[in-house]
CSV table of C-alpha atoms in Angstrom, one decimal:
chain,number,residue,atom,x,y,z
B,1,UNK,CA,-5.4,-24.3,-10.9
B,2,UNK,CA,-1.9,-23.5,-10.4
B,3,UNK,CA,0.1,-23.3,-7.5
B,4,UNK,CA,2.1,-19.8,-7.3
B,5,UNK,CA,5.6,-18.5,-6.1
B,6,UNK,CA,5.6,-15.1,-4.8
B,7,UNK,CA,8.2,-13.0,-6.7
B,8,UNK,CA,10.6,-11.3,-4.2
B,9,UNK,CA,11.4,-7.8,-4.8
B,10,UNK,CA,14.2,-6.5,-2.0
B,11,UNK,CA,14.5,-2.9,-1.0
B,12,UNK,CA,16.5,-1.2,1.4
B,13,UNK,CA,13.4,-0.5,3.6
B,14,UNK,CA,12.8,-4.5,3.6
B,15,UNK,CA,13.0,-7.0,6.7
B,16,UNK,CA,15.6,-9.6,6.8
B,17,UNK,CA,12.6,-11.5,9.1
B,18,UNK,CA,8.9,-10.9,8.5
B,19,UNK,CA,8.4,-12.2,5.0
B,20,UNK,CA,10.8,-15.6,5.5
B,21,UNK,CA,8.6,-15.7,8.9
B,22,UNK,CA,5.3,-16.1,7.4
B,23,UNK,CA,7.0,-18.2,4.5
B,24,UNK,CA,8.5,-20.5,7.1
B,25,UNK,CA,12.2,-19.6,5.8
B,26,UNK,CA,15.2,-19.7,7.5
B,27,UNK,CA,16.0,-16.0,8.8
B,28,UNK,CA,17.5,-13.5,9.2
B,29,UNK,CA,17.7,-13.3,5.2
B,30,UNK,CA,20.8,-12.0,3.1
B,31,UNK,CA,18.9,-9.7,1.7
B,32,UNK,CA,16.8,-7.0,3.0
B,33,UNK,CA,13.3,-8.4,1.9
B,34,UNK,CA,10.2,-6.1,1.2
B,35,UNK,CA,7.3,-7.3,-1.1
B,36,UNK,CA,6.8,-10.7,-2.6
B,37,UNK,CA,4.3,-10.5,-5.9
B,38,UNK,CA,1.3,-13.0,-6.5
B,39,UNK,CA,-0.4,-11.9,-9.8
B,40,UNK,CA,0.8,-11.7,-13.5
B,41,UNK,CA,2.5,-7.9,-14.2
B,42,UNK,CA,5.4,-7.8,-16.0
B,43,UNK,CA,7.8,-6.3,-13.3
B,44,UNK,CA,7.3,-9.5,-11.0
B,45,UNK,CA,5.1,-12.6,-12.7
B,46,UNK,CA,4.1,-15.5,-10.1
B,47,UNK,CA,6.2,-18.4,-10.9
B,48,UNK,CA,4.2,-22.0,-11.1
B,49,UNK,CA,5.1,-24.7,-9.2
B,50,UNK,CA,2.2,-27.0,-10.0
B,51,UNK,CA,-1.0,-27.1,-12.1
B,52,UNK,CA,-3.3,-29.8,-12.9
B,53,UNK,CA,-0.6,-32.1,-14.0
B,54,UNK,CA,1.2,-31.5,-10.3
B,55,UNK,CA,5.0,-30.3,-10.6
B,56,UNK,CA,6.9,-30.8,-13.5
B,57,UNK,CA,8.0,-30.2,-17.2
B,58,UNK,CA,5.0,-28.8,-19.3
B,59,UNK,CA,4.1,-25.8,-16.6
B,60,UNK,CA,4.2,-22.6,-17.8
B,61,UNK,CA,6.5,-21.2,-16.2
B,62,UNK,CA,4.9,-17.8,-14.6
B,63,UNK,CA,1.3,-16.3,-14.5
B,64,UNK,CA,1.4,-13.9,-17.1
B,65,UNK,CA,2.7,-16.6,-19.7
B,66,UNK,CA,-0.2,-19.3,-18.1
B,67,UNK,CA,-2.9,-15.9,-19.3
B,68,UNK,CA,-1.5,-15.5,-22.3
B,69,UNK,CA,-1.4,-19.3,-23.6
B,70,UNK,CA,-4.8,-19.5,-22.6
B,71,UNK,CA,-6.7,-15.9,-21.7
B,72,UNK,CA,-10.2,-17.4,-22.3
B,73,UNK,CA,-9.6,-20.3,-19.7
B,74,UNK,CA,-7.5,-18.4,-17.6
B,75,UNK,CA,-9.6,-15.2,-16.9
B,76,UNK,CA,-13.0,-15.8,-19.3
B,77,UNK,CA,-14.7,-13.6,-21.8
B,78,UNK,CA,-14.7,-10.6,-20.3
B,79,UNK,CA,-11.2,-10.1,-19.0
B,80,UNK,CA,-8.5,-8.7,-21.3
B,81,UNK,CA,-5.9,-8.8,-18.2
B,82,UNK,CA,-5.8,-9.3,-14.8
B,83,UNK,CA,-6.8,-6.3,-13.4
B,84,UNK,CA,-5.1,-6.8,-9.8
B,85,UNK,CA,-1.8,-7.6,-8.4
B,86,UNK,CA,-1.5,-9.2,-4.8
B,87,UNK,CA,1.1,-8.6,-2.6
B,88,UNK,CA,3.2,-9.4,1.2
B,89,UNK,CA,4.5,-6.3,2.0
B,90,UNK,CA,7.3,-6.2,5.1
B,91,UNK,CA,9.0,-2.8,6.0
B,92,UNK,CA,11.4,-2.8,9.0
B,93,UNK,CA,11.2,1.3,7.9
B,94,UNK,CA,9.4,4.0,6.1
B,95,UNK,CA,8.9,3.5,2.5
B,96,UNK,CA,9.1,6.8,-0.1
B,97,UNK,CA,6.5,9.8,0.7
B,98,UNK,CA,4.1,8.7,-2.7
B,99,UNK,CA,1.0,8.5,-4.5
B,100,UNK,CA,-0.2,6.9,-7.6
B,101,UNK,CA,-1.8,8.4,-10.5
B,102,UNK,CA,-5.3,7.5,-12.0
B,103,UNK,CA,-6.0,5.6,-15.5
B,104,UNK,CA,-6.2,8.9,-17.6
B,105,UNK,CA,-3.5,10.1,-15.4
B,106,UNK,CA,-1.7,7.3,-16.3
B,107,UNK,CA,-2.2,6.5,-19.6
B,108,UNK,CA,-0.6,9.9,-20.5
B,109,UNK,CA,2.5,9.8,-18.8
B,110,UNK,CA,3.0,6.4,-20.0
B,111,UNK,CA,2.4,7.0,-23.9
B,112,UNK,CA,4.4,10.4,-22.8
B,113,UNK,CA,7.6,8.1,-21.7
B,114,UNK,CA,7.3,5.8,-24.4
B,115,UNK,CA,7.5,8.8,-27.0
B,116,UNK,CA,10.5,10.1,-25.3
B,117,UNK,CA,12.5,7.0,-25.5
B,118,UNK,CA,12.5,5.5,-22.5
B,119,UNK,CA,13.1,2.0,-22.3
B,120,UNK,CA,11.1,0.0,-20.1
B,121,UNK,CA,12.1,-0.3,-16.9
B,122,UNK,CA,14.7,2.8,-17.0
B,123,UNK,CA,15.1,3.9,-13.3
B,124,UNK,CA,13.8,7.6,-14.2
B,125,UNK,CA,10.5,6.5,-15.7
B,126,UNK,CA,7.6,7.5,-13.4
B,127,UNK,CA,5.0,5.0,-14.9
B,128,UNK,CA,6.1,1.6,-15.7
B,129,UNK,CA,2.3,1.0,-17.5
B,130,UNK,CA,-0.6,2.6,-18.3
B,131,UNK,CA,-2.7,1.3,-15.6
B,132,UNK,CA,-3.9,3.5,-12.1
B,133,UNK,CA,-3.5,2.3,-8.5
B,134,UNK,CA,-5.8,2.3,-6.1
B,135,UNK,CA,-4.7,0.3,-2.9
B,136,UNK,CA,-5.7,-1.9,0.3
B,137,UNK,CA,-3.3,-2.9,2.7
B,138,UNK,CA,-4.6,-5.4,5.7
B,139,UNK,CA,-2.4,-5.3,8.5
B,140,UNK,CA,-1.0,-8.5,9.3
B,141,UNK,CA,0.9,-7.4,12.5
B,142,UNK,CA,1.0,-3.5,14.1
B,143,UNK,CA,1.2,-1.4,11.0
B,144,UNK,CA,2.1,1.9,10.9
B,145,UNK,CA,1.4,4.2,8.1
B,146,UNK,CA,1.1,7.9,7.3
B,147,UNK,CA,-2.3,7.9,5.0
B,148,UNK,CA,-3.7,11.2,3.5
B,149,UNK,CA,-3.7,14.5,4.3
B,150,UNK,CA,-4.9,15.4,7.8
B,151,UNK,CA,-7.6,17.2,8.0
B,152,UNK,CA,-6.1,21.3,8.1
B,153,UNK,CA,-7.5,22.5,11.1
B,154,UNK,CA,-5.7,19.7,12.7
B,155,UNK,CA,-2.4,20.1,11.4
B,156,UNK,CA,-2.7,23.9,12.1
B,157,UNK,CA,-3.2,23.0,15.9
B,158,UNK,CA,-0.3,20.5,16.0
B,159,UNK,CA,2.1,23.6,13.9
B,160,UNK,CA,1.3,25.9,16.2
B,161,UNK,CA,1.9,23.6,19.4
B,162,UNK,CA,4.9,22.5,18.0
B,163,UNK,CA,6.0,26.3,17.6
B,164,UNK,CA,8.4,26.0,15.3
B,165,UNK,CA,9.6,29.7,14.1
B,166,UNK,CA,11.1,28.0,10.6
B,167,UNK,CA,8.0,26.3,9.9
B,168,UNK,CA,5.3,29.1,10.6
B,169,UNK,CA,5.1,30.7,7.2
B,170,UNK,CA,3.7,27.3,6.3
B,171,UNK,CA,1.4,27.3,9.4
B,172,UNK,CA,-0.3,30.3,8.6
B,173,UNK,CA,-0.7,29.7,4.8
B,174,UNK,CA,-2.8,26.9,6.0
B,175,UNK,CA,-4.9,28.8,8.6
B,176,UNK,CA,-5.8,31.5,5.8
B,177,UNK,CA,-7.6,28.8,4.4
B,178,UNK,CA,-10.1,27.8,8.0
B,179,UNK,CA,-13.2,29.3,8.1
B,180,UNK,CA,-13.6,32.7,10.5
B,181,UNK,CA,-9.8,33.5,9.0
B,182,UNK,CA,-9.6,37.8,8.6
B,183,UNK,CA,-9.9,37.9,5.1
B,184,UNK,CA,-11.7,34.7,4.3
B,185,UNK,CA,-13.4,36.0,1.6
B,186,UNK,CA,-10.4,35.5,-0.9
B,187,UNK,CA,-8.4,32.9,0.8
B,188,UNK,CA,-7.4,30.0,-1.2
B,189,UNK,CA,-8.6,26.3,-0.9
B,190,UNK,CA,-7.6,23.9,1.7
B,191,UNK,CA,-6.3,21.3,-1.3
B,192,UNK,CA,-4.4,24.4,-2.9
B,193,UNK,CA,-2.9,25.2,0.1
B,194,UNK,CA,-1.4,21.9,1.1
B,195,UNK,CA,-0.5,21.7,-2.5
B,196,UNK,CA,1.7,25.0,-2.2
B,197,UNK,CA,3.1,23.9,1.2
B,198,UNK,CA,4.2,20.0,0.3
B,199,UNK,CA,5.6,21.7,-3.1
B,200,UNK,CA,7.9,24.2,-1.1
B,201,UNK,CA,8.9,21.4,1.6
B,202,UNK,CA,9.8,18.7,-1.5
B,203,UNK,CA,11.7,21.4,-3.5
B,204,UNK,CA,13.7,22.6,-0.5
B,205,UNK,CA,17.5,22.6,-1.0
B,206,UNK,CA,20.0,21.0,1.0
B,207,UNK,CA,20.7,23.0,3.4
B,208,UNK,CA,17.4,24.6,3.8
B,209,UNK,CA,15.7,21.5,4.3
B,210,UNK,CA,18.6,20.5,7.4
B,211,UNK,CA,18.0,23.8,8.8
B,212,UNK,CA,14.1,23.2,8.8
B,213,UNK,CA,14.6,19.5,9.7
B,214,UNK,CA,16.7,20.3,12.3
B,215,UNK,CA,14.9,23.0,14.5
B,216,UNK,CA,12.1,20.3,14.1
B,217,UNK,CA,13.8,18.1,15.7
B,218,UNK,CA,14.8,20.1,18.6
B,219,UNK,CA,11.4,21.1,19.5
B,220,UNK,CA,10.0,17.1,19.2
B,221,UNK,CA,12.6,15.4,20.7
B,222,UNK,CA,11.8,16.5,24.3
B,223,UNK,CA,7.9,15.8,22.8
B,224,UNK,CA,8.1,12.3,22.3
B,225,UNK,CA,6.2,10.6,25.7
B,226,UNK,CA,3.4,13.0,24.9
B,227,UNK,CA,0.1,11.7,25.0
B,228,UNK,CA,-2.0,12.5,21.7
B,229,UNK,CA,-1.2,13.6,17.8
B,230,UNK,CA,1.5,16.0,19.9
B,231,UNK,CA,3.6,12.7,20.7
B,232,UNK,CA,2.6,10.8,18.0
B,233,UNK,CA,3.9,13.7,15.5
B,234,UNK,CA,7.2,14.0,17.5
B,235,UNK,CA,7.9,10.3,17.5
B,236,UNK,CA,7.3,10.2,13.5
B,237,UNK,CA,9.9,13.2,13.0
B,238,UNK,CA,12.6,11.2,15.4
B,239,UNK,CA,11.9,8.4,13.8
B,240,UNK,CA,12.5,9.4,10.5
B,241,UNK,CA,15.3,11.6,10.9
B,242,UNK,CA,17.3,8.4,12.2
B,243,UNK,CA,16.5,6.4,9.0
B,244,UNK,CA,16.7,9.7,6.7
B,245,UNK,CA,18.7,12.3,7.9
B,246,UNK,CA,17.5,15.8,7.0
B,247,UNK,CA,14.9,14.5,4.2
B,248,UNK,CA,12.5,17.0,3.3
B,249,UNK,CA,10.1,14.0,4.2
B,250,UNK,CA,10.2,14.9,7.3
B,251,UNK,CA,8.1,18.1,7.0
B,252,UNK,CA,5.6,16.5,5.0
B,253,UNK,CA,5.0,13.9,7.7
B,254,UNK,CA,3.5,16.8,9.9
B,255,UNK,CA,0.5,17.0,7.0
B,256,UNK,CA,-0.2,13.2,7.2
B,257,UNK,CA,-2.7,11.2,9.2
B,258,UNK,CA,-0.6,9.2,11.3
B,259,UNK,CA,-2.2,5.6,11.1
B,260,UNK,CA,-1.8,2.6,13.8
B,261,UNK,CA,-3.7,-0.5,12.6
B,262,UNK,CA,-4.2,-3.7,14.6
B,263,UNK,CA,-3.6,-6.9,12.9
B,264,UNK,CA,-6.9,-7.2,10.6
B,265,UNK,CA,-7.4,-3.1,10.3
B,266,UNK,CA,-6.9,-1.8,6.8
B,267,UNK,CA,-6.7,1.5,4.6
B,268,UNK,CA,-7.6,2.0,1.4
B,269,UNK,CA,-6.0,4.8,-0.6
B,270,UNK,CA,-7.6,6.0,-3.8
B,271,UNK,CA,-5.2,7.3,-6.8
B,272,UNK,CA,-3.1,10.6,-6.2
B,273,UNK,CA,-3.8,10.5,-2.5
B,274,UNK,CA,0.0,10.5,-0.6
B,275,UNK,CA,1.2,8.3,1.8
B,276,UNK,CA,4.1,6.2,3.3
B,277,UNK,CA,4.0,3.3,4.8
B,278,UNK,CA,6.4,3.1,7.9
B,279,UNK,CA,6.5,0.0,9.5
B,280,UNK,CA,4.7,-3.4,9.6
B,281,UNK,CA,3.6,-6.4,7.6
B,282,UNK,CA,0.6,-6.8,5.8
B,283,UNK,CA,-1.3,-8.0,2.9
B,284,UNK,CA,-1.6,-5.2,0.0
B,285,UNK,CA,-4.0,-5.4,-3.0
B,286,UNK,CA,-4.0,-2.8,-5.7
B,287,UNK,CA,-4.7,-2.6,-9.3
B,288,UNK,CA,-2.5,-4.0,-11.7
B,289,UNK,CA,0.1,-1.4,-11.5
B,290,UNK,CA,4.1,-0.6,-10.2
B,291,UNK,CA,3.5,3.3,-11.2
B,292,UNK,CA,5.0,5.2,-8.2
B,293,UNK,CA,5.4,9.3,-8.1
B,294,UNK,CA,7.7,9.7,-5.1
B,295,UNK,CA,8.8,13.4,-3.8
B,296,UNK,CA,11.0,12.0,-0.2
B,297,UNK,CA,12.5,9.4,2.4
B,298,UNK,CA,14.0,7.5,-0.7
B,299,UNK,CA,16.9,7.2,-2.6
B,300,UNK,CA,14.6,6.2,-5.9
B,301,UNK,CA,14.2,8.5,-8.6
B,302,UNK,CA,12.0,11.6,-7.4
B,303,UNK,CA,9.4,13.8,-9.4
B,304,UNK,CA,8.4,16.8,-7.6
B,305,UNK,CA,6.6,18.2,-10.2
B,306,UNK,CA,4.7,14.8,-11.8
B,307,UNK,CA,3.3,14.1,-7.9
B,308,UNK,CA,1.9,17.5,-7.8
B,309,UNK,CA,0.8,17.1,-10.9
B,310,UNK,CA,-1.3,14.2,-10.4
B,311,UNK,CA,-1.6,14.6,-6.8
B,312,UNK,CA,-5.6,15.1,-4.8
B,313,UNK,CA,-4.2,17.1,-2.3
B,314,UNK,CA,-8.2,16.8,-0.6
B,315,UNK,CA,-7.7,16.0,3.0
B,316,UNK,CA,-9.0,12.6,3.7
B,317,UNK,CA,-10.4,12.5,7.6
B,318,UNK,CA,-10.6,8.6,8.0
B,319,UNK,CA,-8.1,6.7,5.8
B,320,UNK,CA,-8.9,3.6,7.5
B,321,UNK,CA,-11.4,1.0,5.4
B,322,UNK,CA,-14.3,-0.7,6.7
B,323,UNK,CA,-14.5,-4.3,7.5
B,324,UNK,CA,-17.8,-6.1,6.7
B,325,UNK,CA,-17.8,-9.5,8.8
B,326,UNK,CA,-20.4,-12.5,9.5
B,327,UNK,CA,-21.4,-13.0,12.7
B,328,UNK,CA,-18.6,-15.5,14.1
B,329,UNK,CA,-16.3,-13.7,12.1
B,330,UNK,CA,-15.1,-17.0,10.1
B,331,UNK,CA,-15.2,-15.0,7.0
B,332,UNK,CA,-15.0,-11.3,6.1
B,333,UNK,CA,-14.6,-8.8,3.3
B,334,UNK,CA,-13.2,-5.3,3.0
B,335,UNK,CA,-14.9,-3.0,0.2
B,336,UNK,CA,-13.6,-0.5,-1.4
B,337,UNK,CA,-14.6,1.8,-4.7
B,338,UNK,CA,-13.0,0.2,-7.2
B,339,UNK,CA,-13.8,-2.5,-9.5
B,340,UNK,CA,-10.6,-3.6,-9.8
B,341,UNK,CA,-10.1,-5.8,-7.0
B,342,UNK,CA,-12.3,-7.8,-3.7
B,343,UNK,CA,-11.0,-9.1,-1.0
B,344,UNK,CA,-12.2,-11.4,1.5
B,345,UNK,CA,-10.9,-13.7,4.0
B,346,UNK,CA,-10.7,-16.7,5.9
B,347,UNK,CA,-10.4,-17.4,9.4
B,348,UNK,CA,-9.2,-21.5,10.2
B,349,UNK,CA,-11.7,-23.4,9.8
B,350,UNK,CA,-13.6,-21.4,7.6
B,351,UNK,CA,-14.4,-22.6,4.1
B,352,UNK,CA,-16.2,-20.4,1.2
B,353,UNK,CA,-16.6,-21.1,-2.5
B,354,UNK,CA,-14.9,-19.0,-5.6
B,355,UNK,CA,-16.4,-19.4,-8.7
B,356,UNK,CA,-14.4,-16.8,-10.6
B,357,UNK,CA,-10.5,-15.8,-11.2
B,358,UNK,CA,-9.1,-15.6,-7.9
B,359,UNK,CA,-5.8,-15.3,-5.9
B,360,UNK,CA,-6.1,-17.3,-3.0
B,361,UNK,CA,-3.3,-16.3,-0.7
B,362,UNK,CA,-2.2,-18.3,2.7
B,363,UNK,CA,-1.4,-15.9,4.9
B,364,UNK,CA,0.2,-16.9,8.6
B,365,UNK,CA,-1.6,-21.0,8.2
B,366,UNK,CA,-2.5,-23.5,5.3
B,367,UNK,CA,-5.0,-23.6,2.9
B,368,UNK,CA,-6.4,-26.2,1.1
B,369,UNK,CA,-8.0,-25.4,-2.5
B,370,UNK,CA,-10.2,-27.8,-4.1
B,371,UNK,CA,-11.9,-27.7,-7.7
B,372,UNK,CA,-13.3,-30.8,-9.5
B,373,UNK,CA,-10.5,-32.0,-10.6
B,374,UNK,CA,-7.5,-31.1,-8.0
B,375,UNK,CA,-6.6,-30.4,-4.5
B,376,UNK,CA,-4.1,-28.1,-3.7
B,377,UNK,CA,-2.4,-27.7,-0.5
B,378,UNK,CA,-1.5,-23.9,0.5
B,379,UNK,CA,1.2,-23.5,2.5
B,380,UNK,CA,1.9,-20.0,4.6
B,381,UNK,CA,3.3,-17.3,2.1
B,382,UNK,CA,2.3,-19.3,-1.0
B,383,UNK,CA,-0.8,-18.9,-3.2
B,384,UNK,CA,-3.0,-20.7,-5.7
B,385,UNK,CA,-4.5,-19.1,-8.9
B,386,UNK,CA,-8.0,-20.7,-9.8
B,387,UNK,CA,-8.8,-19.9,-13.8
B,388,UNK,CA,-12.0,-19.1,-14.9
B,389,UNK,CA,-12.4,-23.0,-16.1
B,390,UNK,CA,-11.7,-24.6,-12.9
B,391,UNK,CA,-15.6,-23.6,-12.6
B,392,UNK,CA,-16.4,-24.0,-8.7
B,393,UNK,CA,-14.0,-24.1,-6.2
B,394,UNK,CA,-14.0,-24.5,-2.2
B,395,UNK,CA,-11.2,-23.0,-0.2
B,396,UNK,CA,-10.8,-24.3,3.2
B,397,UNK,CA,-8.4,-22.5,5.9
B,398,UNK,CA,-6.7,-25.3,8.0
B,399,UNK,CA,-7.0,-25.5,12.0
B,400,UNK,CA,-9.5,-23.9,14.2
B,401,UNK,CA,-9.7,-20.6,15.1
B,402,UNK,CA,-9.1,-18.8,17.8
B,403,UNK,CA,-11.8,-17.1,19.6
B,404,UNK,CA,-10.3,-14.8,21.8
B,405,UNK,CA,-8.4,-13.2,18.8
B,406,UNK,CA,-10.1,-10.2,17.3
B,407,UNK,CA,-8.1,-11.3,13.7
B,408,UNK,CA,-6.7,-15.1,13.1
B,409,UNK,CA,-7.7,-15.0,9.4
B,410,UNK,CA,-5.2,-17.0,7.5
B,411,UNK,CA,-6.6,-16.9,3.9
B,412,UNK,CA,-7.1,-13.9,1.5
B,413,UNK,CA,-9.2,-14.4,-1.3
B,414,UNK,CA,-8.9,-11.8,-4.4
B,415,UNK,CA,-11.1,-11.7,-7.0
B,416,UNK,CA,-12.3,-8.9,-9.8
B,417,UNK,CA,-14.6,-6.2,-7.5
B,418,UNK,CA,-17.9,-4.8,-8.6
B,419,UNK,CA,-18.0,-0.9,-7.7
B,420,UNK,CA,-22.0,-0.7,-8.4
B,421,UNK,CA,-22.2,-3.1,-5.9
B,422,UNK,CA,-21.3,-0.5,-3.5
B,423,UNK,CA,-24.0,1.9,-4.0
């Protein structure tokens, strides 16, 4: 087993505060903070601090070079790669309007880039690897996210209250798709719809997209102690206008399920489905992937055209994912449709056994990982990776829990998932 260092990646919508919180840092932080890594991709390997030897000379010195001195022991016979990457996530504001691609999706653009010259990690390169990127996120604290496409029935009642003259064209493209509209018989789809609105929002120029933004924000201003999607939509377009003035973004936040999760609540977003998370800290699992199509609210390289190319522009009615707990609630999993990635967790107190590859993440308390041969300690905003020949291995989250909390969970355990489990 090896004891890991997350990799900190800072970005302007980072925290000077959450992630050195949980880490037990000093804060505020020079920089502005956002994700630290646990897992072995090549944009951010895990940095070892100990292994079975404890601290020292002799380590190697991240996770990726620990898998490939050793990919048998480290990951057995039927891994050629860690399929998942682990993350803490902390946004003190919205991230980029994005979605990810999936593995044929993927695999294309990234043999695509690679025949046109560019270099790895080049700034205008949409996929970084050839891998897709399914996603969980658990909230650690209040989360805020916008998560899929709203269903359009919805977001044609919140247009229409909202009553904005620049944004009805729009409005009524996506009525012609409900059912009972006058000429229903050759309306177009509810995907292709939202399609051809988020393309005209993303592509609008300058000064088009201020105008828009800005009538917007007239009419939701005066909107935002509104009960309901009403407020909850006008807040979102204040809110973003202060961090990204007349961003296009703006618009496409009115097609979004607004999403407010309680610290233990997750969503799950499949590839090509488009989101942005806003605000909060949390615990984010994906597959082993950093490709990211973004088309707003950033200053990062954009590609209109690629996210609509590999975009599901289905509406998604309940972003949220379930949670599957035992009956004290001392341990719990959240399941998904992928096989690249399961994810459990522990509440203090709590033990449970891995007997597989695993990234056992401490998340707000300590852990204590045990195999037959070594005992790690876990501190908060640290994590251990078991190999596939540390064989049978008890994790144990410190302290006692606390009953009155609906989520005190302080360990994460990641492992490879099993989609036919599922069905």
């Amino acid at each position: 087993m090896y004891l890991l260092k997350g990799n900190i990646h800072s970005f302007e919508w980072g925290s000077t505060e959450l992630l050195a919180g949980v880490m037990g840092r000093p804060s505020p932080t020079p920089e502005r903070e956002a994700e630290a890594w646990f897992g072995a991709h090549p944009g951010g390997p895990s940095e070892i601090l100990a292994g079975p030897s404890g601290a020292g000379s002799g380590l190697p010195h991240d996770l990726a070079e620990a898998i490939s001195q050793d990919p048998a022991g480290q990951l057995g016979p039927d891994l050629a790669e860690l399929p998942f990457l682990v993350k803490l996530l902390a946004a003190d504001k919205a991230l980029s309007i994005q979605a990810h691609p999936s593995k044929a999706q993927a695999e294309a653009g990234f043999a695509a880039e690679n025949a046109a010259g560019l270099p790895a990690g080049d700034p205008t390169r949409n996929y970084q690897d050839k891998n897709h990127k399914p996603e969980l996120l658990v909230a650690l604290t209040e989360f805020h996210a916008l998560a899929g496409f709203r269903p359009v029935a919805q977001t044609v009642e919140l247009l229409r209250e909202l009553d904005v003259p620049e944004l009805a064209p729009q409005c009524e493209a996506l009525a012609a798709t409900l059912p009972g509209t006058e000429g229903s018989a050759a309306r177009v789809t509810e995907s292709a719809a939202l399609r051809e609105v988020l393309g005209e929002w993303l592509s609008l120029s300058p000064a088009d997209a201020e105008k828009r933004v800005a009538a917007l924000l007239q009419r939701c201003e005066p909107l935002c102690g509104e009960p309901g999607v009403l407020g909850e939509a006008a807040r979102t377009v204040v809110e973003l206008q202060r961090d990204y003035p007349s961003d296009p973004g703006i618009l496409v936040a009115l097609l979004l399920n607004r999403v407010s999760l309680r610290p233990g609540e997750a969503v799950f977003l499949a590839a090509g489905q488009l989101h942005a998370y806003l605000k909060g800290m949390g615990v984010e699992v994906m597959a082993n992937s950093n490709n990211v199509l973004r088309g707003g609210l950033t200053a990062k390289h954009m590609d209109v055209a690629e996210l609509l190319n590999i975009l599901d522009a289905s509406p998604l009615a309940e972003p949220r994912c379930e949670v599957f707990a035992d009956g004290d609630r001392a341990t719990a999993e959240y399941r998904t449709p992928v096989a690249d990635f399961r994810v459990r967790t522990l509440r203090p107190g709590a033990s449970m056994v891995v007997e597989e590859p695993a990234v056992v993440l401490a998340a707000g308390g300590e852990l204590t990982v045990t195999s037959a041969t070594q005992e790690l300690p876990v501190a908060s905003g640290s994590a251990v990776w078991v190999g596939a020949a540390d064989g049978r291995v008890s994790v144990t989250a410190r302290g006692e829990g606390t009953r009155e909390s609906e989520f005190d969970a302080t360990g994460f355990i990641v492992t490879v998932g099993d989609a036919t489990a599922l069905d």
